[in-house]
Amino acid sequence: MRAALLIQRWYRQYAARLEIRRRCTWSIFQSIEYAGEQDQIKLYNFFGYLMDHFTPASSERKMISHLFCESEVFHDTEWERYFCYKDIEVPDTYSGPHLTFPLCTHNVTELLEAIKHKQLLHSRYVLQLLGETWKLLRVLPNINVVSTCQSKEITICGDLHGHLEDLLLVFYKNGLPSTETPYVFNGDFVDRGKDSMEILLILFSFQLLYPSGVHLNRGNHEDHIVNLRYGFTKEVLGKYKVHGKRILKLLQKIFSQLPLATVIDRKVLVLHGGISDTTDLRLIARLERHRYVSALRPPKRQPREEPCMPGGGLSEGKRGCSGNGERRRVRSLARGTLPLCLPRANSTRTVEEELQERRRWAGLGASCDRVRYLSSNRDPDQDREVTETDMDEWKQLVDVLWSDPMPQDGCVPNKVRGGGCYWGPDVTRDVLQRHKLQLLIRSHECKQDGYEFCHDRRVLTIFSASNYYEVDSNRGAYVQLGPDLNPHLIQYQASRSSRDLTLRQSVGRTERSALQALREQLFAHKSELINAFQEFDPEHTGMISMRHWAVATETVLHLGLPWRMLRSQLLVSQGGAQEGMLNYRDWFRELTFTDPNNRLAHTGLLETMYRHHSNLETIFRIIDMDHSGLISFEEFRQTWRLLSAHLQTEISDEAISGLASSIDFNKDGSIDINEFMEAFRLVSRVRSQEGGRVNRGTPP
Amino acid sequence: MADDKEAAAFVSEVHKRISNAFDVFDHEFNHTVDVREIGTIIRSLGCFPTEAELHDIIAEVEEEEPTGYIRFEKFLPTMTKVLMEHKFRPIPDDLLLQAFEVLDQQKRGYLEPEELSKYLMQEGETFTQEEMEEMLSAALDPDKNVIFYKDFVGMMTIDDTQ
């Protein structure tokens, strides 16, 4: 009996330790993910700032203006011509499916089989399919209305994020979509996973085949600005080198035409992110959703009769462009319900003061809690284009796509993500009651078990991409709703390895991956960390206590992680550190990342690059206007200037030139973006392999 | 005196450790955790209590009228005492090995999964089905379908990241 007690006591301790490691791993991934989203919004706001304050002729502005100028505001016939697939020849060597329209069951089955066998659908058919999809979507209402009476049961899937395996697994378990087996797909079909395009093709083709069997809701990743950072743009351009740009452009239109929500039996509301205390379904139903190509931008105003002026003039907010290319209006991804500030009140401000204020917003992003009009001193009567209603509508949209629930009552801006809000159980009760609903189904957040109830089971989060952060990080799930509207949840995990690995092994593996990501963050903030450590080490002994290490790290990284619990894994080879002290210089040396070919080691820009490589890549892709994957040396330099302006740091021209010259250019002086990013993919060095250390140029 | 300062600093460090572990389970950010997570928290801090000892601690930190939640203010002093007094110490390897050997009456050096399951699910502070399955998945040799307990103990101890 005593033996049993001993074994049980020992094992339970072990299991508890495993559990807490799992939770820490989870919070690492999640906090880094959300910090990335916040980053992207800040970057985007920064570009907005640039647009306002650089002259149209400036090269910086030219590089990014195409992001903002919807100069290709075609009429429908012109769209048809631009996206015409008819001139695209399908060679005889093409062995994939040939689609005929209107689609029949055979087409879709063939497409599904082809995709399973990793065959690429020819761009001609892609464009054709997307064209038909757009035609279908544009006549749909903002809010899909569905009833269970016909089919008896409806299935709802959450985020898929390019995880084709998961979608196929769901189809395998639950059946293919049809009129009898209807589905709602709740947004975030793309980004991060590698098969986003295939997922779209499958969803769209099933929708064309069974319009009443497939309902799509827009997610915050159905947004070309977000796609620039999170991989979808890259995926499309990689798979469709010749026509990728056209495909992306057409997808932009399609994303803006995706419905925003679905209501089932007038009782269950399904939307991607969530709600806020001001959510009003009537307003949402009324707005013109196609005006929001990106949810991060204020609504564009479509000059009905007049085309936009060429040459960098922004059509946004202008009915009939004046020749003046100067941007009138500034908008951040603002939050809050305070009244709008009228321009007259601000007319006493100098331009410099406005500039300063706006620059501050670019850094603050969504923590701004006021929307303002910024009028130039020249044209005070030209500033009513974007109305208060527009701003209200925009807020409704952003809240729907970006918000997250929180346990406490109230409604506050979602500072972590940078968009939308956090809403509490009181808001849920209120909004559901107001609209006579009984359940809110949303997605947007990865959950360990694939789903999670909150707010007294009135809110259900459903997430369908298993192994989202890492293999075995989480399960996926989907919901079945019958006429009784009782949610029936099914979980799954798409991974062969999960069957072979023990719990211990899978936790270990996920944990290693999370720790690696965390080490990258630490490395990327090296200078700041060293400064913080030195505050505790005024005599520069190079040593600090573990306690101080934890405090300093927390202060610099702002990731809100339990550092003391992670300490033992992050400081591994410090050998327990004598008397609770850490030699932080040694520790950084151990953390060092270097590129495999040592090309960038000498430049001194290493740290900046690692820290901001997502931003860098995003900027590259924006600059690469023709989506060729190549940018010129000059554009490369401009990228760095943009980045340094955004970061408000000095990056000297010599440093950039040094960087450029240490990369192998093609003879024509262009850089392959992918190659460049690969060049500093992080490779960590373990202390034991010290000998023959690379001189990193900058002292630690 | 330097010693007093050291002592104070040490206690402060202990407090922070407890706080960190507590925070991982403080889902509502209001300095409370579900009482069912207390066991995990205490164990994650390096302690090896039995279930009975755990219940005693819970009784100490619970509210007068149990709410199902434990507040940090009540948990901290109790847990600090536990850590400072090194209560619920780890089990030495040889003792653990002996425990397994007691079960292995035929001294074969291994145990069948059925016999181990039967024992752990019927004696002592019994395992649930789930706990048993988890342990077996880690302990079972995939080829021979038995538990080489000596290796198992060794493996789990190395795994200790403390």
PDB file of C-alpha atoms in Angstrom, chain A residues 97-261:
ATOM      1  CA  PRO A  97      -8.340  19.468 -63.691  1.00  0.00           C
ATOM      2  CA  HIS A  98     -10.091  21.426 -66.422  1.00  0.00           C
ATOM      3  CA  LEU A  99     -13.011  23.288 -64.990  1.00  0.00           C
ATOM      4  CA  THR A 100     -16.152  24.108 -66.909  1.00  0.00           C
ATOM      5  CA  PHE A 101     -18.668  26.653 -65.736  1.00  0.00           C
ATOM      6  CA  PRO A 102     -21.241  26.504 -64.301  1.00  0.00           C
ATOM      7  CA  LEU A 103     -19.512  24.009 -62.090  1.00  0.00           C
ATOM      8  CA  CYS A 104     -20.898  20.548 -61.798  1.00  0.00           C
ATOM      9  CA  THR A 105     -20.274  17.897 -59.154  1.00  0.00           C
ATOM     10  CA  HIS A 106     -17.730  16.209 -61.348  1.00  0.00           C
ATOM     11  CA  ASN A 107     -15.640  19.386 -61.581  1.00  0.00           C
ATOM     12  CA  VAL A 108     -15.554  19.846 -57.863  1.00  0.00           C
ATOM     13  CA  THR A 109     -14.731  16.230 -57.125  1.00  0.00           C
ATOM     14  CA  GLU A 110     -11.962  16.351 -59.674  1.00  0.00           C
ATOM     15  CA  LEU A 111     -10.629  19.548 -58.132  1.00  0.00           C
ATOM     16  CA  LEU A 112     -10.669  18.063 -54.656  1.00  0.00           C
ATOM     17  CA  GLU A 113      -8.808  14.974 -55.833  1.00  0.00           C
ATOM     18  CA  ALA A 114      -6.251  17.078 -57.668  1.00  0.00           C
ATOM     19  CA  ILE A 115      -5.635  19.162 -54.590  1.00  0.00           C
ATOM     20  CA  LYS A 116      -5.211  16.067 -52.456  1.00  0.00           C
ATOM     21  CA  HIS A 117      -2.544  14.982 -54.905  1.00  0.00           C
ATOM     22  CA  LYS A 118      -0.855  18.355 -54.614  1.00  0.00           C
ATOM     23  CA  GLN A 119      -1.658  19.421 -58.140  1.00  0.00           C
ATOM     24  CA  LEU A 120      -1.851  23.104 -58.850  1.00  0.00           C
ATOM     25  CA  LEU A 121      -4.986  24.381 -60.541  1.00  0.00           C
ATOM     26  CA  HIS A 122      -4.072  26.322 -63.650  1.00  0.00           C
ATOM     27  CA  SER A 123      -4.264  30.099 -63.269  1.00  0.00           C
ATOM     28  CA  ARG A 124      -6.800  30.324 -66.058  1.00  0.00           C
ATOM     29  CA  TYR A 125      -9.248  28.259 -64.064  1.00  0.00           C
ATOM     30  CA  VAL A 126      -8.300  30.015 -60.878  1.00  0.00           C
ATOM     31  CA  LEU A 127      -9.240  33.371 -62.353  1.00  0.00           C
ATOM     32  CA  GLN A 128     -12.383  31.961 -63.813  1.00  0.00           C
ATOM     33  CA  LEU A 129     -13.382  30.398 -60.533  1.00  0.00           C
ATOM     34  CA  LEU A 130     -12.632  33.570 -58.631  1.00  0.00           C
ATOM     35  CA  GLY A 131     -14.589  35.637 -61.140  1.00  0.00           C
ATOM     36  CA  GLU A 132     -17.645  33.466 -60.694  1.00  0.00           C
ATOM     37  CA  THR A 133     -17.196  33.594 -56.938  1.00  0.00           C
ATOM     38  CA  TRP A 134     -17.119  37.341 -56.963  1.00  0.00           C
ATOM     39  CA  LYS A 135     -20.311  37.471 -58.985  1.00  0.00           C
ATOM     40  CA  LEU A 136     -22.011  35.252 -56.453  1.00  0.00           C
ATOM     41  CA  LEU A 137     -20.703  37.033 -53.370  1.00  0.00           C
ATOM     42  CA  ARG A 138     -21.620  40.536 -54.407  1.00  0.00           C
ATOM     43  CA  VAL A 139     -25.312  39.784 -54.371  1.00  0.00           C
ATOM     44  CA  LEU A 140     -25.237  38.265 -50.917  1.00  0.00           C
ATOM     45  CA  PRO A 141     -26.341  40.336 -47.940  1.00  0.00           C
ATOM     46  CA  ASN A 142     -23.901  41.398 -45.216  1.00  0.00           C
ATOM     47  CA  ILE A 143     -25.471  38.928 -42.859  1.00  0.00           C
ATOM     48  CA  ASN A 144     -26.244  35.430 -44.130  1.00  0.00           C
ATOM     49  CA  VAL A 145     -29.579  34.133 -42.914  1.00  0.00           C
ATOM     50  CA  VAL A 146     -29.744  30.390 -42.461  1.00  0.00           C
ATOM     51  CA  SER A 147     -32.309  28.041 -41.040  1.00  0.00           C
ATOM     52  CA  THR A 148     -31.980  24.478 -39.894  1.00  0.00           C
ATOM     53  CA  CYS A 149     -35.417  23.440 -40.968  1.00  0.00           C
ATOM     54  CA  GLN A 150     -34.325  22.271 -44.364  1.00  0.00           C
ATOM     55  CA  SER A 151     -31.237  20.325 -43.545  1.00  0.00           C
ATOM     56  CA  LYS A 152     -31.871  19.599 -39.909  1.00  0.00           C
ATOM     57  CA  GLU A 153     -28.254  20.201 -39.007  1.00  0.00           C
ATOM     58  CA  ILE A 154     -25.582  22.753 -39.821  1.00  0.00           C
ATOM     59  CA  THR A 155     -21.828  22.581 -39.218  1.00  0.00           C
ATOM     60  CA  ILE A 156     -19.660  25.529 -38.236  1.00  0.00           C
ATOM     61  CA  CYS A 157     -15.894  25.615 -38.690  1.00  0.00           C
ATOM     62  CA  GLY A 158     -13.496  28.166 -37.274  1.00  0.00           C
ATOM     63  CA  ASP A 159     -10.076  29.416 -38.410  1.00  0.00           C
ATOM     64  CA  LEU A 160      -8.363  27.224 -40.946  1.00  0.00           C
ATOM     65  CA  HIS A 161      -5.309  29.346 -41.737  1.00  0.00           C
ATOM     66  CA  GLY A 162      -4.147  27.385 -44.713  1.00  0.00           C
ATOM     67  CA  HIS A 163      -4.222  24.029 -42.922  1.00  0.00           C
ATOM     68  CA  LEU A 164      -5.511  21.895 -45.740  1.00  0.00           C
ATOM     69  CA  GLU A 165      -5.125  18.686 -43.765  1.00  0.00           C
ATOM     70  CA  ASP A 166      -7.587  19.917 -41.183  1.00  0.00           C
ATOM     71  CA  LEU A 167     -10.197  20.861 -43.760  1.00  0.00           C
ATOM     72  CA  LEU A 168      -9.912  17.471 -45.389  1.00  0.00           C
ATOM     73  CA  LEU A 169     -10.151  15.809 -42.005  1.00  0.00           C
ATOM     74  CA  VAL A 170     -13.355  17.708 -41.247  1.00  0.00           C
ATOM     75  CA  PHE A 171     -14.817  16.678 -44.597  1.00  0.00           C
ATOM     76  CA  TYR A 172     -13.821  13.116 -43.900  1.00  0.00           C
ATOM     77  CA  LYS A 173     -15.481  13.064 -40.506  1.00  0.00           C
ATOM     78  CA  ASN A 174     -18.484  15.195 -41.290  1.00  0.00           C
ATOM     79  CA  GLY A 175     -19.132  14.828 -44.998  1.00  0.00           C
ATOM     80  CA  LEU A 176     -18.594  17.106 -47.957  1.00  0.00           C
ATOM     81  CA  PRO A 177     -20.574  20.349 -48.080  1.00  0.00           C
ATOM     82  CA  SER A 178     -23.914  20.129 -49.873  1.00  0.00           C
ATOM     83  CA  THR A 179     -27.458  21.387 -49.562  1.00  0.00           C
ATOM     84  CA  GLU A 180     -28.120  18.569 -47.125  1.00  0.00           C
ATOM     85  CA  THR A 181     -24.823  19.065 -45.278  1.00  0.00           C
ATOM     86  CA  PRO A 182     -24.518  22.825 -44.990  1.00  0.00           C
ATOM     87  CA  TYR A 183     -21.461  24.525 -43.505  1.00  0.00           C
ATOM     88  CA  VAL A 184     -20.572  27.913 -42.155  1.00  0.00           C
ATOM     89  CA  PHE A 185     -16.867  28.779 -42.420  1.00  0.00           C
ATOM     90  CA  ASN A 186     -16.105  31.475 -39.939  1.00  0.00           C
ATOM     91  CA  GLY A 187     -13.212  33.367 -41.522  1.00  0.00           C
ATOM     92  CA  ASP A 188      -9.384  33.272 -41.450  1.00  0.00           C
ATOM     93  CA  PHE A 189      -9.110  30.762 -44.272  1.00  0.00           C
ATOM     94  CA  VAL A 190      -5.675  32.076 -45.232  1.00  0.00           C
ATOM     95  CA  ASP A 191      -2.246  33.009 -43.859  1.00  0.00           C
ATOM     96  CA  ARG A 192       0.302  31.075 -41.840  1.00  0.00           C
ATOM     97  CA  GLY A 193      -0.440  27.620 -43.235  1.00  0.00           C
ATOM     98  CA  LYS A 194       0.944  26.701 -46.612  1.00  0.00           C
ATOM     99  CA  ASP A 195      -2.236  25.745 -48.477  1.00  0.00           C
ATOM    100  CA  SER A 196      -4.333  28.871 -48.137  1.00  0.00           C
ATOM    101  CA  MET A 197      -4.957  29.067 -51.872  1.00  0.00           C
ATOM    102  CA  GLU A 198      -6.191  25.499 -52.008  1.00  0.00           C
ATOM    103  CA  ILE A 199      -8.549  26.083 -49.123  1.00  0.00           C
ATOM    104  CA  LEU A 200     -10.052  29.053 -50.912  1.00  0.00           C
ATOM    105  CA  LEU A 201     -10.442  27.087 -54.121  1.00  0.00           C
ATOM    106  CA  ILE A 202     -12.234  24.314 -52.292  1.00  0.00           C
ATOM    107  CA  LEU A 203     -14.525  26.605 -50.317  1.00  0.00           C
ATOM    108  CA  PHE A 204     -15.373  28.758 -53.313  1.00  0.00           C
ATOM    109  CA  SER A 205     -16.038  25.851 -55.624  1.00  0.00           C
ATOM    110  CA  PHE A 206     -18.339  24.177 -53.131  1.00  0.00           C
ATOM    111  CA  GLN A 207     -20.126  27.437 -52.659  1.00  0.00           C
ATOM    112  CA  LEU A 208     -20.648  27.838 -56.386  1.00  0.00           C
ATOM    113  CA  LEU A 209     -21.918  24.303 -56.574  1.00  0.00           C
ATOM    114  CA  TYR A 210     -24.184  24.529 -53.522  1.00  0.00           C
ATOM    115  CA  PRO A 211     -24.882  28.193 -52.762  1.00  0.00           C
ATOM    116  CA  SER A 212     -27.218  27.252 -49.929  1.00  0.00           C
ATOM    117  CA  GLY A 213     -24.778  24.710 -48.585  1.00  0.00           C
ATOM    118  CA  VAL A 214     -21.767  26.905 -47.950  1.00  0.00           C
ATOM    119  CA  HIS A 215     -21.766  30.172 -46.025  1.00  0.00           C
ATOM    120  CA  LEU A 216     -18.598  32.169 -45.627  1.00  0.00           C
ATOM    121  CA  ASN A 217     -17.883  34.852 -43.041  1.00  0.00           C
ATOM    122  CA  ARG A 218     -15.019  37.271 -43.418  1.00  0.00           C
ATOM    123  CA  GLY A 219     -12.138  37.050 -40.951  1.00  0.00           C
ATOM    124  CA  ASN A 220      -9.478  39.608 -40.038  1.00  0.00           C
ATOM    125  CA  HIS A 221      -7.022  37.735 -42.239  1.00  0.00           C
ATOM    126  CA  GLU A 222      -9.211  38.171 -45.310  1.00  0.00           C
ATOM    127  CA  ASP A 223      -7.334  41.418 -45.764  1.00  0.00           C
ATOM    128  CA  HIS A 224      -4.477  42.126 -48.129  1.00  0.00           C
ATOM    129  CA  ILE A 225      -2.610  44.265 -45.624  1.00  0.00           C
ATOM    130  CA  VAL A 226      -2.518  41.425 -43.137  1.00  0.00           C
ATOM    131  CA  ASN A 227      -1.690  38.958 -45.907  1.00  0.00           C
ATOM    132  CA  LEU A 228       1.479  40.873 -46.705  1.00  0.00           C
ATOM    133  CA  ARG A 229       2.868  39.892 -43.350  1.00  0.00           C
ATOM    134  CA  TYR A 230       1.426  36.513 -42.648  1.00  0.00           C
ATOM    135  CA  GLY A 231       2.277  34.577 -45.728  1.00  0.00           C
ATOM    136  CA  PHE A 232      -0.706  34.451 -48.044  1.00  0.00           C
ATOM    137  CA  THR A 233       0.645  37.008 -50.501  1.00  0.00           C
ATOM    138  CA  LYS A 234       3.908  35.118 -50.577  1.00  0.00           C
ATOM    139  CA  GLU A 235       2.164  31.809 -51.122  1.00  0.00           C
ATOM    140  CA  VAL A 236       0.127  33.028 -54.082  1.00  0.00           C
ATOM    141  CA  LEU A 237       3.069  34.697 -55.773  1.00  0.00           C
ATOM    142  CA  GLY A 238       5.116  31.584 -55.255  1.00  0.00           C
ATOM    143  CA  LYS A 239       2.516  29.265 -56.723  1.00  0.00           C
ATOM    144  CA  TYR A 240       1.398  31.532 -59.553  1.00  0.00           C
ATOM    145  CA  LYS A 241       4.432  33.374 -60.772  1.00  0.00           C
ATOM    146  CA  VAL A 242       2.926  34.815 -63.922  1.00  0.00           C
ATOM    147  CA  HIS A 243      -0.605  35.684 -62.902  1.00  0.00           C
ATOM    148  CA  GLY A 244      -0.220  35.914 -59.153  1.00  0.00           C
ATOM    149  CA  LYS A 245      -0.663  39.635 -59.102  1.00  0.00           C
ATOM    150  CA  ARG A 246      -3.981  39.489 -60.895  1.00  0.00           C
ATOM    151  CA  ILE A 247      -5.156  36.706 -58.680  1.00  0.00           C
ATOM    152  CA  LEU A 248      -4.262  38.700 -55.576  1.00  0.00           C
ATOM    153  CA  LYS A 249      -6.055  41.743 -56.878  1.00  0.00           C
ATOM    154  CA  LEU A 250      -9.183  39.777 -57.587  1.00  0.00           C
ATOM    155  CA  LEU A 251      -8.972  38.199 -54.169  1.00  0.00           C
ATOM    156  CA  GLN A 252      -8.883  41.658 -52.632  1.00  0.00           C
ATOM    157  CA  LYS A 253     -12.250  42.356 -54.176  1.00  0.00           C
ATOM    158  CA  ILE A 254     -13.566  38.995 -53.122  1.00  0.00           C
ATOM    159  CA  PHE A 255     -12.467  39.449 -49.540  1.00  0.00           C
ATOM    160  CA  SER A 256     -14.245  42.771 -49.372  1.00  0.00           C
ATOM    161  CA  GLN A 257     -17.385  41.099 -50.665  1.00  0.00           C
ATOM    162  CA  LEU A 258     -17.403  38.320 -48.097  1.00  0.00           C
ATOM    163  CA  PRO A 259     -20.388  38.539 -45.771  1.00  0.00           C
ATOM    164  CA  LEU A 260     -19.642  39.682 -42.251  1.00  0.00           C
ATOM    165  CA  ALA A 261     -21.830  37.355 -40.230  1.00  0.00           C
TER     166      ALA A 261
END
